[in-house]
PDB file of C-alpha atoms in Angstrom:
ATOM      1  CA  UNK A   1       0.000   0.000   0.000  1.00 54.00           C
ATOM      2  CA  UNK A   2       3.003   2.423   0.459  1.00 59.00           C
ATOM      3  CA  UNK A   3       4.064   2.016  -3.699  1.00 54.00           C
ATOM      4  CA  UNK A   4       2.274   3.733  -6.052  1.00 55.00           C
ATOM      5  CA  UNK A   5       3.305   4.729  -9.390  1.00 50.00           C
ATOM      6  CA  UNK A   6       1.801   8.038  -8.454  1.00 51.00           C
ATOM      7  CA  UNK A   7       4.563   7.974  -5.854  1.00 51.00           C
ATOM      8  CA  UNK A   8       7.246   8.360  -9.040  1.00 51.00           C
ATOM      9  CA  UNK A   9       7.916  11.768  -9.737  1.00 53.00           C
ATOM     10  CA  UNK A  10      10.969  12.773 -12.409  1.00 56.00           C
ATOM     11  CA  UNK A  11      11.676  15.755 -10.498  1.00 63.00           C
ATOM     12  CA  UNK A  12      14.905  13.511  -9.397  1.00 67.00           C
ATOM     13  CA  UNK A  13      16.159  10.862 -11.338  1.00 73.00           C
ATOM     14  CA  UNK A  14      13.918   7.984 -11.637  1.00 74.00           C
ATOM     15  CA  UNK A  15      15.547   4.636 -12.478  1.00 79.00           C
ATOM     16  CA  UNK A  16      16.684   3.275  -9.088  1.00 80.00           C
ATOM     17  CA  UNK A  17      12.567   3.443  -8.353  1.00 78.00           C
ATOM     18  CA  UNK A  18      12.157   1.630 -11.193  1.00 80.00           C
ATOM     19  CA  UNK A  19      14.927  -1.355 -10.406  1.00 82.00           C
ATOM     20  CA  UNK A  20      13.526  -1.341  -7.122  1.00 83.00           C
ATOM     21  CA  UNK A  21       9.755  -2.881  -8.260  1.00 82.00           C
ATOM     22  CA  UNK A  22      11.363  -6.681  -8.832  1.00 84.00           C
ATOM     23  CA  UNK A  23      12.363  -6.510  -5.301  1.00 80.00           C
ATOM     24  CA  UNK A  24       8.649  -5.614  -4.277  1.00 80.00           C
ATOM     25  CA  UNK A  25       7.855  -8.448  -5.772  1.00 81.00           C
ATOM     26  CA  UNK A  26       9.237 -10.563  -3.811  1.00 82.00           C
ATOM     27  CA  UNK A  27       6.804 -12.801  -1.244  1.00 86.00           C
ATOM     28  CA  UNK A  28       7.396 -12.413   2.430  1.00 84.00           C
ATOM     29  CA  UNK A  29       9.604  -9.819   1.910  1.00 82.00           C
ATOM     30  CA  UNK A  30       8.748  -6.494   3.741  1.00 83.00           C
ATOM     31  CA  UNK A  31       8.091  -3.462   1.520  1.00 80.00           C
ATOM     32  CA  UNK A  32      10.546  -1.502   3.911  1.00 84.00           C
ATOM     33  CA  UNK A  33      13.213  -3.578   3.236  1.00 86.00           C
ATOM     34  CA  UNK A  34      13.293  -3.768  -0.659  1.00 85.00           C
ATOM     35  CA  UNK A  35      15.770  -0.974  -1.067  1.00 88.00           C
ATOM     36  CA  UNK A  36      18.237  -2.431   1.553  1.00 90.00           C
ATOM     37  CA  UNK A  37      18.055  -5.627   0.145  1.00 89.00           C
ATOM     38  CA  UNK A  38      18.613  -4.231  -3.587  1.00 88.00           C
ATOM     39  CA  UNK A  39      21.914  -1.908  -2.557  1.00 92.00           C
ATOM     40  CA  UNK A  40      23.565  -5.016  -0.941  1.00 92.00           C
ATOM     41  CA  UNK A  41      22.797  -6.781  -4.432  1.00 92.00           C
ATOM     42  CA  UNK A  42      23.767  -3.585  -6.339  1.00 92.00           C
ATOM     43  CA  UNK A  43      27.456  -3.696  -3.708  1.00 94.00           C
ATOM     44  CA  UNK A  44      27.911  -7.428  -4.269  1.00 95.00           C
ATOM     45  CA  UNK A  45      27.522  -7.001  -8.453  1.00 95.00           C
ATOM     46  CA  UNK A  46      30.158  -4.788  -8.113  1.00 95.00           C
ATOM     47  CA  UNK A  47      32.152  -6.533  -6.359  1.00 95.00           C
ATOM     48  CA  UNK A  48      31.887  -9.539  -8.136  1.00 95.00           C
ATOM     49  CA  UNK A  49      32.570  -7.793 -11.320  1.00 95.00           C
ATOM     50  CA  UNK A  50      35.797  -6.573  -9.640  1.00 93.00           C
ATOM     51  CA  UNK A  51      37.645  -9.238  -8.332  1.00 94.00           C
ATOM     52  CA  UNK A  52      37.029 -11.187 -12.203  1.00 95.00           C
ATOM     53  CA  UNK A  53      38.630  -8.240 -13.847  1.00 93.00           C
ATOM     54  CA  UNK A  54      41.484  -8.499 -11.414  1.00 93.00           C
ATOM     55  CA  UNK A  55      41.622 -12.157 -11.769  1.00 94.00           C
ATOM     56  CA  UNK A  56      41.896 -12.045 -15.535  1.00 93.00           C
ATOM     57  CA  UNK A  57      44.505  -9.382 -15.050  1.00 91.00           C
ATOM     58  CA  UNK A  58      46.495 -11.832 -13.359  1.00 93.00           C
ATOM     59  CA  UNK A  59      46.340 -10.662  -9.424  1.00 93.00           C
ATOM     60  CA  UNK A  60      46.812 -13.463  -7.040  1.00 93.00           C
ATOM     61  CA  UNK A  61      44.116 -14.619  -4.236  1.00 93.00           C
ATOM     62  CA  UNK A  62      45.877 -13.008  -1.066  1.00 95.00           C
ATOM     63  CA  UNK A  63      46.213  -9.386  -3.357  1.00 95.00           C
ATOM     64  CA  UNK A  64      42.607  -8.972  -4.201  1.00 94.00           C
ATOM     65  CA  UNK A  65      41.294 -10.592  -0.763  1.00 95.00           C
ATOM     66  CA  UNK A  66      43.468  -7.207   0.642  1.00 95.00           C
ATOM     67  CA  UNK A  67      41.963  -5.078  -1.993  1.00 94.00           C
ATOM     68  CA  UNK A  68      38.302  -6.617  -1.329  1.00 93.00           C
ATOM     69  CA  UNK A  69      38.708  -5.888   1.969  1.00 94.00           C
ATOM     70  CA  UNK A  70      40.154  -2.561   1.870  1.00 95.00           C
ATOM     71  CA  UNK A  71      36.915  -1.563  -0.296  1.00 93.00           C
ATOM     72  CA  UNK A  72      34.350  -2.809   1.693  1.00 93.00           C
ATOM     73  CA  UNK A  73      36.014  -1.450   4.414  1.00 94.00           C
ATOM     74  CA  UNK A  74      35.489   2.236   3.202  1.00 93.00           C
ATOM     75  CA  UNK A  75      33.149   4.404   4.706  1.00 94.00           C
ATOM     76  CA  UNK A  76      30.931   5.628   1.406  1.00 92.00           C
ATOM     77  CA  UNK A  77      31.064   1.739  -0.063  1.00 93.00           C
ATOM     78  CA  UNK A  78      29.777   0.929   3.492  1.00 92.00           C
ATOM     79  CA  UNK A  79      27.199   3.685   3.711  1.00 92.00           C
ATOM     80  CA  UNK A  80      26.068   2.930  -0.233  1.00 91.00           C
ATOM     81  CA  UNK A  81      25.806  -0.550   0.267  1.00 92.00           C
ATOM     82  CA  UNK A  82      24.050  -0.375   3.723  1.00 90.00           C
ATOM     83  CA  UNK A  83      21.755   2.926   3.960  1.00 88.00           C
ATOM     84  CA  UNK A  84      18.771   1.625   1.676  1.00 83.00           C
ATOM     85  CA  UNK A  85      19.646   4.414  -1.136  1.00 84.00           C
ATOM     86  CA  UNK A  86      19.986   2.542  -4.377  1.00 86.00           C
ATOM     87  CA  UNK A  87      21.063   5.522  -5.753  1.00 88.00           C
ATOM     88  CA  UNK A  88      24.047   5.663  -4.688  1.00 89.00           C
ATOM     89  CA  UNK A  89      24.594   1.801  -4.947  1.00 90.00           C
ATOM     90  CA  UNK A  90      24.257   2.137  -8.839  1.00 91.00           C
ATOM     91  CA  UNK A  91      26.453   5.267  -8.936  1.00 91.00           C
ATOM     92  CA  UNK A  92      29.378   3.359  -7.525  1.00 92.00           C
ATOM     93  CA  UNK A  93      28.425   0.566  -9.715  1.00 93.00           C
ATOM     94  CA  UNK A  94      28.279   3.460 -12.953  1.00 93.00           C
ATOM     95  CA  UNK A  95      31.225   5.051 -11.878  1.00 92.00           C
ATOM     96  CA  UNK A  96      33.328   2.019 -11.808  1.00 94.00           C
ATOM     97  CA  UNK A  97      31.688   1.891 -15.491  1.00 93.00           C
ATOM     98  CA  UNK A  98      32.780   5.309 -16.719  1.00 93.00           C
ATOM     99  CA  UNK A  99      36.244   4.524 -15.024  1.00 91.00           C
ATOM    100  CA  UNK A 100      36.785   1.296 -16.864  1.00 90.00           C
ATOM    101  CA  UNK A 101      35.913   2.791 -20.230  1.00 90.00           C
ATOM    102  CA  UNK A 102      38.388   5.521 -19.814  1.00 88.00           C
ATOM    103  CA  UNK A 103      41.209   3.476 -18.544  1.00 87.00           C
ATOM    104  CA  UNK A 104      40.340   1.293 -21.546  1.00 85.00           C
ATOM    105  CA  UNK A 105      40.291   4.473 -24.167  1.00 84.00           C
ATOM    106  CA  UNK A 106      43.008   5.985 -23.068  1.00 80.00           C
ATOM    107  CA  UNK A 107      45.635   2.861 -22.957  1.00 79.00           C
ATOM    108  CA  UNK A 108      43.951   0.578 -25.430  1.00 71.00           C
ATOM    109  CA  UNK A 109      42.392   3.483 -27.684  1.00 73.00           C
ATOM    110  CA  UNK A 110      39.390   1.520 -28.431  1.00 74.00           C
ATOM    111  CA  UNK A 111      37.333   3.633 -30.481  1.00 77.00           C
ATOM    112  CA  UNK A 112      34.014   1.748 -29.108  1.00 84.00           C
ATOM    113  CA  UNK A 113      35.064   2.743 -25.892  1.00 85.00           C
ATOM    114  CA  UNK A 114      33.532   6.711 -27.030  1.00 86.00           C
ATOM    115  CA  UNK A 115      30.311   5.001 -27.487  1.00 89.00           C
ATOM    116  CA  UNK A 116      30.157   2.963 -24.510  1.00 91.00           C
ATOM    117  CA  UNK A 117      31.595   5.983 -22.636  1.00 91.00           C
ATOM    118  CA  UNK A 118      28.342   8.112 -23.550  1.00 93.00           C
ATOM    119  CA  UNK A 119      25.646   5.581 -23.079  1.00 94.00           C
ATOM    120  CA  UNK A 120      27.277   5.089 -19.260  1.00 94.00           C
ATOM    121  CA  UNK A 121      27.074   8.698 -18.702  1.00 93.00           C
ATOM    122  CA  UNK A 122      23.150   9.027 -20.648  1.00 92.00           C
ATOM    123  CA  UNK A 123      22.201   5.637 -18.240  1.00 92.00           C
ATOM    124  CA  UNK A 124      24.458   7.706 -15.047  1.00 91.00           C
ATOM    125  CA  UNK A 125      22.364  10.672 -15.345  1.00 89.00           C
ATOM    126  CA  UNK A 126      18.842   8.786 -14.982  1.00 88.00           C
ATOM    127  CA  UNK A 127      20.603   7.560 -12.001  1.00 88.00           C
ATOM    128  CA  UNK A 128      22.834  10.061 -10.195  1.00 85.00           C
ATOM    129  CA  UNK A 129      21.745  13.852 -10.161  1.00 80.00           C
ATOM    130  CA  UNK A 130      25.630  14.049  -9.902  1.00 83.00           C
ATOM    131  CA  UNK A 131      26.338  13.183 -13.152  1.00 86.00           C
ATOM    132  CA  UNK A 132      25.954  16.191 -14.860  1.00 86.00           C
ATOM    133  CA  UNK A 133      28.719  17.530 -13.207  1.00 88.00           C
ATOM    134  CA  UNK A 134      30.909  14.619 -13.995  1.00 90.00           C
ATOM    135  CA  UNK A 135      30.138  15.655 -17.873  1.00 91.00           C
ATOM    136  CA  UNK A 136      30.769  19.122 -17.492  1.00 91.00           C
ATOM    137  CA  UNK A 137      34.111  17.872 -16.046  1.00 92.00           C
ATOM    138  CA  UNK A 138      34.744  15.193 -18.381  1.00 91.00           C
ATOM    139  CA  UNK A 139      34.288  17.786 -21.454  1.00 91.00           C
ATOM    140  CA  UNK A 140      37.900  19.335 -20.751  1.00 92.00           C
ATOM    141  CA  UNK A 141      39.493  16.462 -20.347  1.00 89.00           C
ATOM    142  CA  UNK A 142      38.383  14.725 -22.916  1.00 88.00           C
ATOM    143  CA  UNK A 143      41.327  15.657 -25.075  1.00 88.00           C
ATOM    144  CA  UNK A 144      43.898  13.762 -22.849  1.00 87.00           C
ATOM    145  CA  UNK A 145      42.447  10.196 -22.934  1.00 85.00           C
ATOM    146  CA  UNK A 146      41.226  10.686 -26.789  1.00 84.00           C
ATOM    147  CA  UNK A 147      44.006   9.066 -29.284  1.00 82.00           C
ATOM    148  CA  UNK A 148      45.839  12.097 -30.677  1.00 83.00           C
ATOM    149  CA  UNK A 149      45.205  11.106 -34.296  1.00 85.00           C
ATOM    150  CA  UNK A 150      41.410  11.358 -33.889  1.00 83.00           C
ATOM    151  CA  UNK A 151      41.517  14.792 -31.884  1.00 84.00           C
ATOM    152  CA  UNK A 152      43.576  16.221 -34.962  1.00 88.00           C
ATOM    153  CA  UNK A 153      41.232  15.094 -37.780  1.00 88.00           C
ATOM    154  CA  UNK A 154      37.902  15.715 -35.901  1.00 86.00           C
ATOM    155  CA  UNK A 155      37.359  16.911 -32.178  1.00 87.00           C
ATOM    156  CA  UNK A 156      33.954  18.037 -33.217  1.00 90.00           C
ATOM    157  CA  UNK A 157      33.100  14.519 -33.911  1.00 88.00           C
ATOM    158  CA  UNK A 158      34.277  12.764 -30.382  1.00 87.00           C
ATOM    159  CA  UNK A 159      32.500  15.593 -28.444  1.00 91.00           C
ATOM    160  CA  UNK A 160      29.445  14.834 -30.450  1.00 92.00           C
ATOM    161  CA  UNK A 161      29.757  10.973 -30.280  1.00 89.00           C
ATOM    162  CA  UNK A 162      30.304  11.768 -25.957  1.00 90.00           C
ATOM    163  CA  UNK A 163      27.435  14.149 -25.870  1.00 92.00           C
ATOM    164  CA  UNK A 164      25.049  13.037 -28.128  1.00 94.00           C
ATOM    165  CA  UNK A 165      23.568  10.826 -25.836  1.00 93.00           C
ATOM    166  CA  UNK A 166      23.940  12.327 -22.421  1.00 92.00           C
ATOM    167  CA  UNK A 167      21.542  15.553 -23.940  1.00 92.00           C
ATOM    168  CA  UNK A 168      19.330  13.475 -25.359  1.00 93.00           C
ATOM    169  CA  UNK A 169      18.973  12.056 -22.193  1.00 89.00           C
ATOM    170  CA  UNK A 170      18.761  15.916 -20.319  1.00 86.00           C
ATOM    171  CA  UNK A 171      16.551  16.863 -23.188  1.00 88.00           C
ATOM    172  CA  UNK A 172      14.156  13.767 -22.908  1.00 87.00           C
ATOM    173  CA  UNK A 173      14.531  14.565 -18.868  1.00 83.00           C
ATOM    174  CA  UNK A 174      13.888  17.827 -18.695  1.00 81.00           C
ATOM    175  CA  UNK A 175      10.555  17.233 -21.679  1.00 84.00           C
ATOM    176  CA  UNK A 176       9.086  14.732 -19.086  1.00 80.00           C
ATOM    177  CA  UNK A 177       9.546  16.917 -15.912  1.00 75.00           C
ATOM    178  CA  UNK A 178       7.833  19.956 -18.686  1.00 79.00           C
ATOM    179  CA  UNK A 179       4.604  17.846 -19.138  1.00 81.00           C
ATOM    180  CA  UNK A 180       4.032  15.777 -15.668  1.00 74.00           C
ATOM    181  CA  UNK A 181       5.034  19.097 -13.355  1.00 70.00           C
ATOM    182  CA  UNK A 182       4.757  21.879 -15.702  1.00 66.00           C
TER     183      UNK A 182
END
């Protein structure tokens, strides 16, 4: 009785409600405890997803053990993981996302690695109000983890294959918010 679509406003981004209905869903379970139970599922993704990529890298067992430990021993992964705000339990799980993809651009220079880099940051922003301030810091910077030859034949075109998405995503946003709230 406390869930109702009516509840969902776009005023703040909207898709943690959204990934939080399967977890209503679940018998027995109380309604209270949905978004707990979906941040420590959000924490352990991450961390699963984690310790592969540093097992295919080649890290032994005692090395990421430390490192698992050391990172869910830290005070925001412990208070996005356990506070109930699934918000912030995708945002660590997005960041680590955006951070992967520019690690990956700027030693591999994997060209697909623009595109994946602006659908995290269009799927961050319907997440993480916060996000639009990573862009605006991103844009700048952008130049350092781009492959030199591509920034000398076409900037224009990497900034438009990075922000294509992310202001469609604003636009699309900020149209919704226009006709449900004026």
């Amino acid at each position: 009785p406390e869930f109702r679509f009516e509840n969902l406003g776009l005023i703040y981004p909207h898709l943690p409600f959204y990934l939080l209905i399967p977890f209503y869903c679940i018998p027995g379970l109380s309604p209270m405890m949905a978004p707990y139970l979906a941040s420590i599922f959000a924490g352990a993704a991450l961390l699963v997803v984690w310790q592969q990529q540093l097992l295919e890298r080649g890290y032994g067992t005692r090395f990421r053990m430390a490192l698992l430990l050391t990172i869910i021993a830290h005070p925001y992964f412990l208070w996005a993981i356990t506070s109930g705000t699934v918000q912030d339990a995708l945002s660590l799980i997005l960041f680590y996302a955006f951070y992967r993809t520019l690690s990956l651009l700027a030693d591999e220079r994997d060209i697909r690695s623009f595109i994946v880099l602006a659908l995290i940051l269009a799927a961050y922003f319907f997440v993480d109000e916060r996000a639009l301030f990573l862009f605006i810091a991103l844009l700048p910077l952008l130049p350092l983890v781009a492959p030199r030859r591509m920034m000398k034949a076409s900037p224009v075109s990497i900034y438009a294959v990075i922000t294509f998405p992310f202001l469609t995503s604003l636009a699309s946003w900020a149209y919704l918010n226009w006709i449900f709230h004026s």
